[in-house]
Coordinates of C-alpha atoms in Angstrom, one line a residue:
M151 CA -0.2 -0.1 0.0
V152 CA 2.6 1.9 0.8
S153 CA 5.0 1.6 -2.2
A154 CA 1.8 2.2 -4.8
K155 CA 1.6 5.7 -2.8
K156 CA 4.8 6.6 -3.5
E157 CA 4.9 5.7 -7.0
M158 CA 1.4 7.6 -7.9
V159 CA 3.3 10.9 -6.1
T160 CA 6.2 10.3 -8.4
A161 CA 4.1 10.1 -11.7
M162 CA 2.5 13.2 -10.4
C163 CA 4.7 15.2 -10.8
P164 CA 5.8 15.7 -13.8
T165 CA 2.9 17.2 -15.0
Y166 CA 2.6 19.8 -12.3
I167 CA 6.5 21.1 -14.0
W168 CA 5.6 20.8 -17.7
T169 CA 2.2 23.0 -16.0
L170 CA 4.2 25.4 -15.0
F171 CA 6.5 26.0 -17.5
Y172 CA 3.9 25.8 -20.6
F173 CA 2.2 28.7 -17.9
F174 CA 5.4 31.1 -18.0
C175 CA 6.1 30.9 -21.4
L176 CA 2.8 31.8 -22.5
T177 CA 3.3 35.2 -20.1
T178 CA 6.7 35.8 -21.5
C179 CA 5.5 35.5 -25.1
V180 CA 2.2 37.7 -24.1
K181 CA 4.6 40.6 -23.1
K182 CA 7.0 40.1 -26.1
I183 CA 4.0 41.0 -28.1
S184 CA 2.4 44.2 -26.3
G185 CA 5.9 45.6 -26.2
Q186 CA 6.7 44.9 -29.5
T187 CA 2.9 47.2 -30.6
K188 CA 4.2 49.9 -28.1
K189 CA 7.3 49.7 -29.4
D190 CA 6.3 49.5 -33.4
E191 CA 3.0 52.9 -32.3
R192 CA 6.1 54.5 -31.3
I193 CA 8.7 54.1 -33.5
Y194 CA 6.3 54.3 -36.3
P195 CA 3.4 56.9 -36.9
E196 CA 3.1 56.4 -40.4
N197 CA 1.0 53.4 -39.8
F198 CA -1.8 55.9 -38.6
T199 CA -1.0 58.1 -42.0
R200 CA -1.8 55.3 -43.6
I201 CA -4.7 54.5 -42.3
L202 CA -6.5 58.4 -42.7
D203 CA -5.0 57.9 -46.4
R204 CA -7.5 54.7 -46.8
L205 CA -10.4 56.8 -45.1
L206 CA -9.8 59.5 -47.4
D207 CA -9.3 57.1 -50.3
G208 CA -12.2 57.3 -52.2
Y209 CA -14.2 59.8 -49.6
D210 CA -16.4 61.9 -51.2
N211 CA -17.4 65.0 -48.7
R212 CA -20.3 66.3 -50.8
L213 CA -22.3 63.4 -50.2
R214 CA -23.6 63.0 -46.1
P215 CA -23.1 59.4 -44.7
G216 CA -25.8 57.4 -45.8
F217 CA -26.5 58.5 -49.3
G218 CA -29.8 57.6 -50.1
G219 CA -30.6 55.3 -48.0
P220 CA -31.7 55.8 -43.7
V221 CA -31.9 59.6 -42.6
T222 CA -28.8 61.0 -40.7
E223 CA -28.9 61.7 -37.3
V224 CA -27.1 64.7 -35.8
K225 CA -26.4 64.8 -31.8
T226 CA -26.0 68.3 -30.5
D227 CA -25.4 69.7 -27.2
I228 CA -24.1 73.3 -26.2
Y229 CA -21.9 74.5 -23.2
V230 CA -22.1 78.2 -22.2
T231 CA -19.1 79.8 -21.5
S232 CA -20.4 83.5 -21.0
F233 CA -23.7 84.9 -21.3
G234 CA -24.2 88.3 -21.8
P235 CA -24.7 91.4 -22.5
V236 CA -28.0 92.1 -23.6
S237 CA -29.6 95.0 -25.0
D238 CA -33.0 96.3 -24.6
V239 CA -32.7 98.7 -27.5
E240 CA -31.6 96.5 -30.4
M241 CA -33.5 93.6 -28.9
E242 CA -30.6 91.3 -28.9
Y243 CA -28.3 89.1 -26.7
T244 CA -25.5 88.1 -26.6
M245 CA -23.4 84.6 -25.7
D246 CA -20.1 82.5 -25.9
V247 CA -20.7 78.7 -26.3
F248 CA -19.0 75.6 -27.4
F249 CA -21.3 73.7 -29.7
R250 CA -20.8 70.4 -30.0
Q251 CA -22.3 68.2 -33.2
T252 CA -21.7 64.2 -33.0
W253 CA -23.3 61.9 -36.4
V254 CA -21.8 58.6 -37.4
D255 CA -20.4 58.3 -41.1
R256 CA -20.0 54.4 -41.4
R257 CA -17.4 54.9 -44.1
L258 CA -14.5 56.5 -41.6
M259 CA -14.9 52.9 -39.5
Y260 CA -10.9 51.7 -39.6
E261 CA -9.2 48.9 -37.3
G262 CA -5.8 50.3 -35.6
P263 CA -4.8 50.0 -32.2
I264 CA -5.9 53.5 -30.6
E265 CA -9.7 53.6 -30.2
I266 CA -9.9 57.7 -31.1
L267 CA -8.3 59.5 -33.8
R268 CA -7.9 63.3 -32.3
L269 CA -7.4 65.4 -35.5
N270 CA -7.0 69.4 -36.0
N271 CA -9.2 71.6 -37.8
L272 CA -7.5 70.6 -41.1
M273 CA -9.4 67.4 -41.2
V274 CA -12.5 68.9 -40.6
T275 CA -12.5 70.2 -44.7
K276 CA -11.4 66.5 -45.9
V277 CA -14.7 64.7 -44.7
W278 CA -18.7 65.9 -44.9
T279 CA -19.7 68.2 -41.8
P280 CA -23.2 69.2 -40.8
D281 CA -24.4 72.5 -42.4
T282 CA -26.4 74.3 -39.1
F283 CA -27.3 77.5 -39.0
F284 CA -28.8 79.4 -36.2
R285 CA -32.4 80.9 -38.0
N286 CA -32.5 83.6 -35.8
G287 CA -28.9 84.2 -35.4
K288 CA -28.0 88.3 -36.1
K289 CA -24.3 88.4 -36.2
S290 CA -22.6 84.7 -35.6
V291 CA -18.1 84.7 -35.2
A292 CA -16.1 81.9 -35.2
H293 CA -12.9 82.1 -32.9
N294 CA -9.5 82.1 -34.9
M295 CA -7.2 83.0 -32.8
T296 CA -4.4 81.5 -32.5
A297 CA -5.8 78.9 -34.7
P298 CA -9.3 78.0 -35.4
N299 CA -10.8 77.3 -32.1
K300 CA -12.4 73.1 -33.7
L301 CA -12.2 70.1 -32.7
F302 CA -12.6 67.5 -34.5
R303 CA -12.6 63.3 -33.6
I304 CA -12.9 60.5 -35.2
M305 CA -13.6 56.4 -33.4
K306 CA -13.4 53.0 -34.5
N307 CA -16.8 52.6 -35.2
G308 CA -17.2 55.3 -37.1
T309 CA -18.8 58.6 -34.8
I310 CA -17.3 61.9 -35.1
L311 CA -17.1 64.7 -33.0
Y312 CA -17.1 68.1 -33.8
T313 CA -17.4 70.7 -31.5
M314 CA -16.6 74.7 -32.6
R315 CA -16.0 78.0 -30.3
L316 CA -19.3 80.6 -31.5
T317 CA -20.0 83.8 -30.2
I318 CA -23.3 84.0 -31.1
S319 CA -25.5 87.1 -31.2
A320 CA -29.2 86.1 -31.6
E321 CA -32.7 88.1 -31.4
C322 CA -35.0 88.6 -28.3
P323 CA -38.7 89.7 -29.2
M324 CA -39.0 91.9 -26.2
K325 CA -42.7 92.7 -24.8
L326 CA -41.8 95.5 -22.9
V327 CA -46.0 96.2 -21.1
D328 CA -44.6 95.0 -17.9
F329 CA -40.9 97.7 -18.0
P330 CA -39.2 97.4 -15.2
M331 CA -41.1 94.7 -13.8
D332 CA -40.5 92.7 -17.4
G333 CA -39.1 88.6 -17.6
H334 CA -38.3 87.8 -20.9
A335 CA -37.6 83.9 -22.8
C336 CA -35.0 84.8 -25.2
P337 CA -34.9 81.6 -27.8
L338 CA -32.0 80.1 -29.8
K339 CA -32.9 78.5 -32.8
F340 CA -30.6 76.0 -35.2
G341 CA -31.0 73.7 -37.6
S342 CA -30.1 72.4 -41.2
Y343 CA -30.5 74.7 -44.0
A344 CA -30.4 72.6 -47.1
Y345 CA -31.6 69.1 -45.3
P346 CA -35.1 68.7 -45.0
K347 CA -36.3 66.3 -42.5
T348 CA -36.2 63.0 -44.4
E349 CA -32.4 63.4 -44.7
M350 CA -31.2 64.6 -40.9
I351 CA -32.4 65.4 -37.9
Y352 CA -31.1 66.6 -34.6
T353 CA -31.6 65.2 -31.5
W354 CA -30.6 65.9 -28.0
T355 CA -27.1 64.3 -27.1
K356 CA -27.6 64.0 -23.6
G357 CA -31.6 64.3 -23.3
P358 CA -33.5 67.6 -23.3
Q359 CA -32.1 67.6 -19.5
H360 CA -28.8 67.9 -19.6
S361 CA -27.9 69.0 -22.9
V362 CA -27.8 73.1 -22.2
E363 CA -25.0 73.4 -19.5
V364 CA -25.0 77.2 -18.0
P365 CA -22.9 77.4 -15.4
P366 CA -23.6 80.0 -12.6
E367 CA -19.7 81.8 -13.4
S368 CA -21.3 82.5 -16.4
S369 CA -24.5 83.9 -16.7
S370 CA -23.7 86.4 -14.5
L371 CA -25.9 90.2 -15.9
V372 CA -25.6 93.8 -15.0
Q373 CA -29.4 94.2 -16.0
Y374 CA -30.7 91.0 -15.8
D375 CA -31.0 87.4 -13.8
L376 CA -31.1 84.0 -15.6
I377 CA -33.2 82.1 -13.9
G378 CA -32.9 79.1 -15.9
H379 CA -33.1 77.4 -19.7
T380 CA -36.2 74.9 -21.8
V381 CA -34.8 72.9 -24.8
S382 CA -37.5 71.9 -27.4
S383 CA -37.4 70.6 -30.7
E384 CA -40.2 71.8 -33.7
T385 CA -40.8 71.3 -37.5
I386 CA -40.9 74.3 -39.8
K387 CA -42.4 73.7 -43.3
S388 CA -41.4 76.6 -46.0
I389 CA -41.7 75.9 -49.5
T390 CA -38.5 73.7 -49.8
G391 CA -39.8 71.0 -47.1
E392 CA -39.9 70.2 -43.6
Y393 CA -37.1 71.0 -41.8
V394 CA -36.4 69.8 -37.9
V395 CA -35.4 73.3 -35.9
M396 CA -33.9 72.8 -32.1
T397 CA -34.8 76.0 -29.7
V398 CA -33.6 77.0 -26.5
H399 CA -35.3 79.4 -24.6
F400 CA -33.2 81.6 -21.9
H401 CA -35.8 82.5 -19.1
L402 CA -34.5 86.3 -18.0
K403 CA -35.9 88.5 -15.0
R404 CA -35.2 92.0 -15.2
K405 CA -33.1 93.3 -11.5
M406 CA -35.4 97.0 -10.6
G407 CA -32.3 98.4 -8.4
Y408 CA -31.1 100.6 -11.1
F409 CA -34.4 102.1 -11.7
M410 CA -35.9 102.9 -8.3
I411 CA -32.3 104.7 -8.0
Q412 CA -32.8 106.6 -11.3
T413 CA -36.3 106.9 -11.6
Y414 CA -38.2 105.7 -8.9
I415 CA -37.1 107.2 -5.6
P416 CA -36.7 110.8 -7.9
C417 CA -40.7 110.7 -9.4
I418 CA -41.7 109.9 -5.3
M419 CA -39.6 112.5 -4.0
T420 CA -40.7 115.2 -6.9
V421 CA -43.8 114.7 -6.5
I422 CA -43.5 115.1 -2.8
L423 CA -41.2 118.3 -2.8
S424 CA -44.0 119.6 -5.4
Q425 CA -47.4 119.2 -2.5
V426 CA -45.2 120.7 0.3
S427 CA -46.2 123.9 -1.2
F428 CA -49.5 123.5 0.3
W429 CA -48.3 124.6 4.0
I430 CA -46.8 127.4 2.3
N431 CA -48.9 130.7 3.0
K432 CA -51.1 131.5 -0.1
E433 CA -48.9 135.3 -0.4
S434 CA -46.2 133.5 -0.7
V435 CA -46.8 133.8 -4.8
P436 CA -43.0 133.9 -6.0
A437 CA -42.2 130.5 -3.5
R438 CA -45.3 128.7 -4.7
T439 CA -44.3 129.6 -8.2
V440 CA -40.9 128.1 -8.2
F441 CA -42.5 125.0 -6.6
G442 CA -44.8 124.4 -9.1
I443 CA -42.4 125.2 -12.0
T444 CA -39.0 123.9 -10.7
T445 CA -41.1 120.3 -10.1
V446 CA -42.9 119.5 -13.3
L447 CA -39.5 120.6 -15.2
T448 CA -37.3 117.5 -13.3
M449 CA -40.7 115.4 -14.4
T450 CA -40.6 116.3 -17.8
T451 CA -36.5 115.7 -17.2
L452 CA -37.3 112.1 -15.9
S453 CA -39.5 111.2 -18.1
I454 CA -37.1 112.1 -21.2
S455 CA -34.1 110.2 -19.6
A456 CA -36.0 107.4 -19.1
R457 CA -36.3 106.7 -22.1
H458 CA -32.9 107.2 -23.6
S459 CA -32.7 102.8 -22.7
L460 CA -35.5 101.8 -24.4
P461 CA -36.6 101.1 -27.8
K462 CA -39.3 103.5 -29.5
V463 CA -42.0 101.5 -28.7
S464 CA -45.8 102.1 -29.6
Y465 CA -47.3 101.5 -26.5
A466 CA -46.9 102.9 -22.5
T467 CA -44.3 100.8 -20.2
A468 CA -45.7 100.3 -16.4
M469 CA -42.7 103.1 -16.2
D470 CA -44.3 105.1 -18.5
W471 CA -47.5 105.0 -16.3
F472 CA -46.0 105.9 -12.9
I473 CA -44.3 108.7 -14.4
A474 CA -47.7 110.4 -16.5
V475 CA -49.1 109.9 -12.9
C476 CA -46.5 111.1 -10.9
F477 CA -46.7 114.3 -13.7
A478 CA -50.3 114.7 -13.8
F479 CA -49.7 114.7 -9.6
V480 CA -46.9 117.7 -9.9
F481 CA -49.3 119.3 -12.3
S482 CA -51.8 119.1 -10.1
A483 CA -50.1 120.8 -7.3
L484 CA -49.2 123.8 -9.7
I485 CA -52.7 124.2 -11.0
E486 CA -54.2 124.4 -7.5
F487 CA -51.7 127.6 -7.0
A488 CA -53.3 128.5 -9.1
A489 CA -56.9 128.5 -8.3
V490 CA -55.8 129.5 -4.8
N491 CA -54.4 132.7 -6.0
Y492 CA -57.3 133.4 -8.6
F493 CA -60.5 132.7 -6.0
T494 CA -57.9 135.1 -3.2
N495 CA -57.9 137.7 -6.0
A496 CA -61.7 138.1 -6.1
Q497 CA -62.2 137.5 -3.4
I498 CA -60.6 140.8 -2.1
E499 CA -61.7 142.7 -5.6
R500 CA -65.2 141.7 -4.5
A501 CA -64.4 143.3 -0.4
K502 CA -63.4 146.5 -2.1
K503 CA -66.2 146.5 -4.2
K504 CA -68.7 146.8 -1.5
P505 CA -70.0 150.6 0.1
A506 CA -68.4 151.8 3.0
K507 CA -71.1 152.3 6.3
C508 CA -69.8 155.6 7.9
P509 CA -71.4 157.7 10.9
P510 CA -71.8 161.0 9.9
G511 CA -69.1 163.5 11.1
P512 CA -69.0 167.1 11.3
Q513 CA -69.2 168.7 8.1
T514 CA -66.3 171.6 7.3
T515 CA -66.3 173.8 4.3
P516 CA -62.8 173.6 3.2
V517 CA -60.7 176.6 1.7
K518 CA -57.2 176.7 0.1
V519 CA -54.7 178.3 2.5
K520 CA -53.0 181.3 1.6
D521 CA -49.2 182.1 2.3
T522 CA -48.4 182.6 6.0
E523 CA -47.5 186.2 4.8
E524 CA -50.6 187.4 3.9
V525 CA -52.1 185.7 7.1
L526 CA -49.9 187.5 9.7
Q527 CA -50.6 191.1 7.6
Q528 CA -54.0 190.3 8.6
N529 CA -53.6 190.0 12.5
P530 CA -52.7 193.0 13.5
D531 CA -51.8 191.1 17.0
T532 CA -49.5 188.2 15.0
N533 CA -46.5 189.0 17.3
G534 CA -48.7 189.2 20.4
N535 CA -52.0 187.5 20.8
L536 CA -51.4 184.9 17.9
R537 CA -48.1 183.4 19.6
K538 CA -49.7 183.4 23.1
R539 CA -53.0 181.4 21.7
M540 CA -50.4 179.5 20.0
N541 CA -48.5 178.4 22.9
Y542 CA -51.8 177.6 24.8
M543 CA -52.8 175.4 22.0
S544 CA -49.5 173.2 22.4
Q545 CA -50.4 173.0 26.4
Q546 CA -54.1 171.2 25.6
D547 CA -55.1 169.3 23.7
I548 CA -55.7 170.7 20.6
H549 CA -58.3 168.7 19.2
S550 CA -60.4 169.4 22.1
C551 CA -60.3 173.5 21.5
Q552 CA -62.7 175.3 20.0
R553 CA -62.6 178.7 20.4
A554 CA -63.3 181.9 19.0
Q555 CA -60.4 182.9 16.5
P556 CA -60.0 187.2 16.6
G557 CA -60.3 187.6 13.1
P558 CA -58.6 191.2 11.2
I559 CA -60.3 194.3 12.3
S560 CA -62.2 196.2 10.1
A561 CA -61.7 200.1 9.3
G562 CA -64.4 201.3 11.3
G563 CA -63.1 199.7 14.2
G564 CA -65.2 196.8 14.7
T565 CA -65.0 193.7 16.4
R566 CA -62.9 190.1 15.2
Q567 CA -65.1 187.2 13.9
P568 CA -64.7 184.0 15.2
L569 CA -63.6 180.5 13.1
S570 CA -64.7 177.2 14.3
S571 CA -61.8 176.0 12.8
V572 CA -58.6 177.8 11.4
Q573 CA -55.5 175.9 9.8
Y574 CA -52.3 177.2 8.8
S575 CA -49.9 176.1 6.1
S576 CA -46.6 177.6 6.3
T577 CA -43.2 176.3 5.1
A578 CA -40.2 176.4 7.8
G579 CA -37.3 178.1 6.7
V580 CA -34.7 176.1 8.0
N581 CA -35.1 172.7 6.0
G582 CA -38.2 173.6 3.6
S583 CA -40.8 171.4 4.9
S584 CA -44.9 171.5 4.6
S585 CA -46.4 171.8 7.7
N586 CA -49.7 171.8 8.7
L587 CA -52.2 173.3 11.8
S588 CA -55.6 172.6 12.5
R589 CA -57.6 173.2 15.1
S590 CA -61.4 171.4 15.3
S591 CA -64.3 170.3 17.3
P592 CA -64.0 168.6 20.6
K593 CA -65.8 165.6 17.9
S594 CA -63.2 166.3 15.6
D595 CA -60.7 164.0 18.2
S596 CA -61.3 160.7 17.4
H597 CA -62.5 161.5 13.1
L598 CA -59.9 163.2 12.6
S599 CA -58.0 162.6 9.0
A600 CA -55.1 163.9 7.9
A601 CA -55.3 164.0 3.6
S602 CA -52.5 164.9 1.6
S603 CA -49.7 167.4 2.8
S604 CA -50.3 169.5 -0.5
T605 CA -53.4 169.7 -1.1
Q606 CA -54.2 171.0 2.8
L607 CA -57.8 172.4 2.7
V608 CA -58.8 174.4 5.9
K609 CA -61.8 176.9 7.0
T610 CA -60.5 180.3 7.4
A611 CA -62.8 183.8 7.8
P612 CA -63.5 186.2 5.2
Q613 CA -60.3 188.5 4.4
A614 CA -60.1 191.8 5.1
P615 CA -61.4 194.3 2.3
P616 CA -59.1 195.9 0.5
S617 CA -59.6 199.7 1.8
A618 CA -59.1 198.4 5.5
P619 CA -56.3 200.9 7.0
D620 CA -53.5 199.1 8.5
V621 CA -54.1 199.5 12.3
T622 CA -51.2 198.4 13.4
G623 CA -49.3 200.7 11.1
E624 CA -46.1 198.1 10.8
T625 CA -44.0 198.4 8.0
P626 CA -43.4 195.6 5.6
S627 CA -39.8 195.1 6.8
M628 CA -41.5 194.6 10.3
Q629 CA -44.3 192.2 8.8
N630 CA -41.8 189.8 7.4
V631 CA -39.8 189.9 10.8
G632 CA -42.4 189.2 12.8
S633 CA -43.7 186.8 10.2
S634 CA -40.2 184.5 10.3
S635 CA -39.8 184.4 14.0
L636 CA -43.5 182.9 13.8
Q637 CA -42.2 181.1 11.9
Y638 CA -39.4 179.9 13.8
L639 CA -40.9 179.5 16.5
L640 CA -44.2 177.7 15.3
G641 CA -42.5 175.1 13.1
P642 CA -41.3 172.0 14.9
K643 CA -45.3 172.0 16.2
L644 CA -46.2 172.0 13.0
E645 CA -44.3 169.5 12.2
R646 CA -45.7 167.2 14.9
I647 CA -48.9 168.4 14.1
Q648 CA -48.5 166.9 10.7
M649 CA -47.2 163.7 12.2
M650 CA -49.7 163.0 14.7
G651 CA -51.9 163.4 11.3
N652 CA -50.1 161.0 9.4
K653 CA -50.5 158.2 12.0
M654 CA -53.9 158.9 12.1
E655 CA -54.2 158.5 8.4
S656 CA -52.2 155.2 8.8
K657 CA -54.9 153.5 10.7
Q658 CA -58.1 153.8 8.9
S659 CA -61.2 154.5 10.7
P660 CA -64.3 152.0 10.5
C661 CA -65.8 153.8 7.3
S662 CA -62.6 153.9 5.5
Q663 CA -62.3 151.5 2.4
P664 CA -63.4 147.8 3.6
T665 CA -59.9 145.7 5.2
T666 CA -58.3 142.5 3.6
A667 CA -56.7 141.3 7.1
G668 CA -59.2 138.9 7.4
M669 CA -58.3 137.7 4.4
G670 CA -55.0 136.0 4.8
G671 CA -54.0 132.8 6.4
T672 CA -54.5 129.9 5.1
S673 CA -57.2 128.8 2.1
K674 CA -59.6 126.1 2.3
I675 CA -58.4 124.8 -0.7
D676 CA -55.3 124.2 0.9
K677 CA -57.0 122.5 3.6
Y678 CA -58.7 119.7 1.5
A679 CA -55.4 119.5 -1.0
R680 CA -53.2 118.7 2.4
I681 CA -55.3 115.6 2.8
L682 CA -56.6 114.7 -1.0
F683 CA -53.1 114.9 -2.1
P684 CA -51.3 112.6 0.2
V685 CA -54.0 109.9 0.3
S686 CA -54.2 110.1 -3.7
F687 CA -50.7 109.4 -4.0
G688 CA -50.6 106.6 -1.2
A689 CA -53.4 104.7 -3.2
F690 CA -51.6 104.9 -6.3
N691 CA -48.4 103.8 -5.4
M692 CA -50.0 100.8 -3.5
V693 CA -52.2 99.7 -5.9
Y694 CA -48.9 99.8 -8.7
W695 CA -46.7 98.0 -6.7
V696 CA -49.3 95.7 -5.4
V697 CA -50.3 94.6 -8.8
Y698 CA -47.3 94.5 -10.7
L699 CA -45.4 92.6 -8.3
S700 CA -47.7 90.4 -7.3
K701 CA -47.9 89.8 -12.1
D702 CA -46.5 87.0 -13.8
T703 CA -44.8 89.5 -15.9
M704 CA -42.6 86.2 -17.9
V705 CA -43.0 86.6 -21.5
A706 CA -44.6 83.3 -22.4
K707 CA -41.6 81.3 -25.1
R708 CA -42.9 81.7 -28.8
G709 CA -42.8 78.8 -31.1

């Protein structure tokens, strides 16, 4: 039994040895073959040149893949490197993209040690490529610095990847009714220019959700927020056939910060400033006029500047309505002051036309006063009795004196005639000013009315006839001396009396012209405007902002 087991072990040992030897030889051969292959690839690049020459041998780039057979399918995707700017005036937007297209061309299948042939742009002109164009593009530029920015790759199964870097300026139709609270869906449409859908169609490489990529750092705009995008496809009919069109909508929402600072807040402050004039006195006509005209001109300037950043559309935008209402408030404030001024002036005119109701007063028969020298000549006691009487009048109340004034002595030595009221008018020799002296009845204290100094009227006694003899017997030179001395003595007192008369003139009596003191103060129109205007403007702002901020102002995508 033991010998049999030994024989079996001795027989199995050579078998294991030969198996291990064969496995080692096989491994060595595989390594040599793979090493020789890598050596051939590294040393002999002309092998790939032969592959490319063989692929292009008999290749006609004028014919699409599968010509006369199945439809050529072109898969596309877009990577956005930069989005913006967006022009409201031109209604267009600009973007930089990597535009990728993939299709299968069986004529370019090859057998070789490498899976993908990575080629430059020179190969692009030698093979067939899709005739893709952007239907709503205004201007598209392919970058060529420092070399044409194109990528071309061929895979072993004939699949081709073609990528270009483009700057596209595309049309973006905008409806600015809700400006500046508006939103827009800017489309990008592309498709085949010559091949209808019976020969070539477009599809999305990664599906509708992931075929368009917009990184956050690529979508920072000044006036807009890029809130998303949607992709779709459609078929457009024309006289040359039906074409497949791929569409990407970029959804933009406008930022309001710029317009709040530049337009809305200045308009609100201008309206508030125009309503400050309601608290200014209505007699301050220049101040209120300046308020009204300045605010109207300011609103006009704001409305003009707000239109500079917009196209010349034929309809009113949300900002236009706001500016128009603010302008109406400012203009109404100016019209309100015009109404206040008109009705105030009309009230004053009506008050002036009312007849004055005055109590009856003493009537006198005024006559013009002659020169002082003539009065002194008619009074023989000029230097004596008259001077004493004037001193006595200065001590008593002028308006309470009612005594008889001695008149001129007649030729027959008659008595002097009494005077009920005497007024002297003289010109002082020192300052040359006109002075008046009046003496009236006691009741005239409350009814003293000072008339103009140039037309003073007094009631005097009749002059003596020319034939009356000069009782005093004074020579003309002595009379002139007495007249000058009287003027020197009575000058200050006569001026004082005239000043008192002027003061009484400034204080109108109840029977003078109607006073307008009660017509000052605040007008009823101003009182109502102080409440009505702010409340109306506040209500308008509340309705305006609630309506537009709660409204879905995003323009629906077209097509």
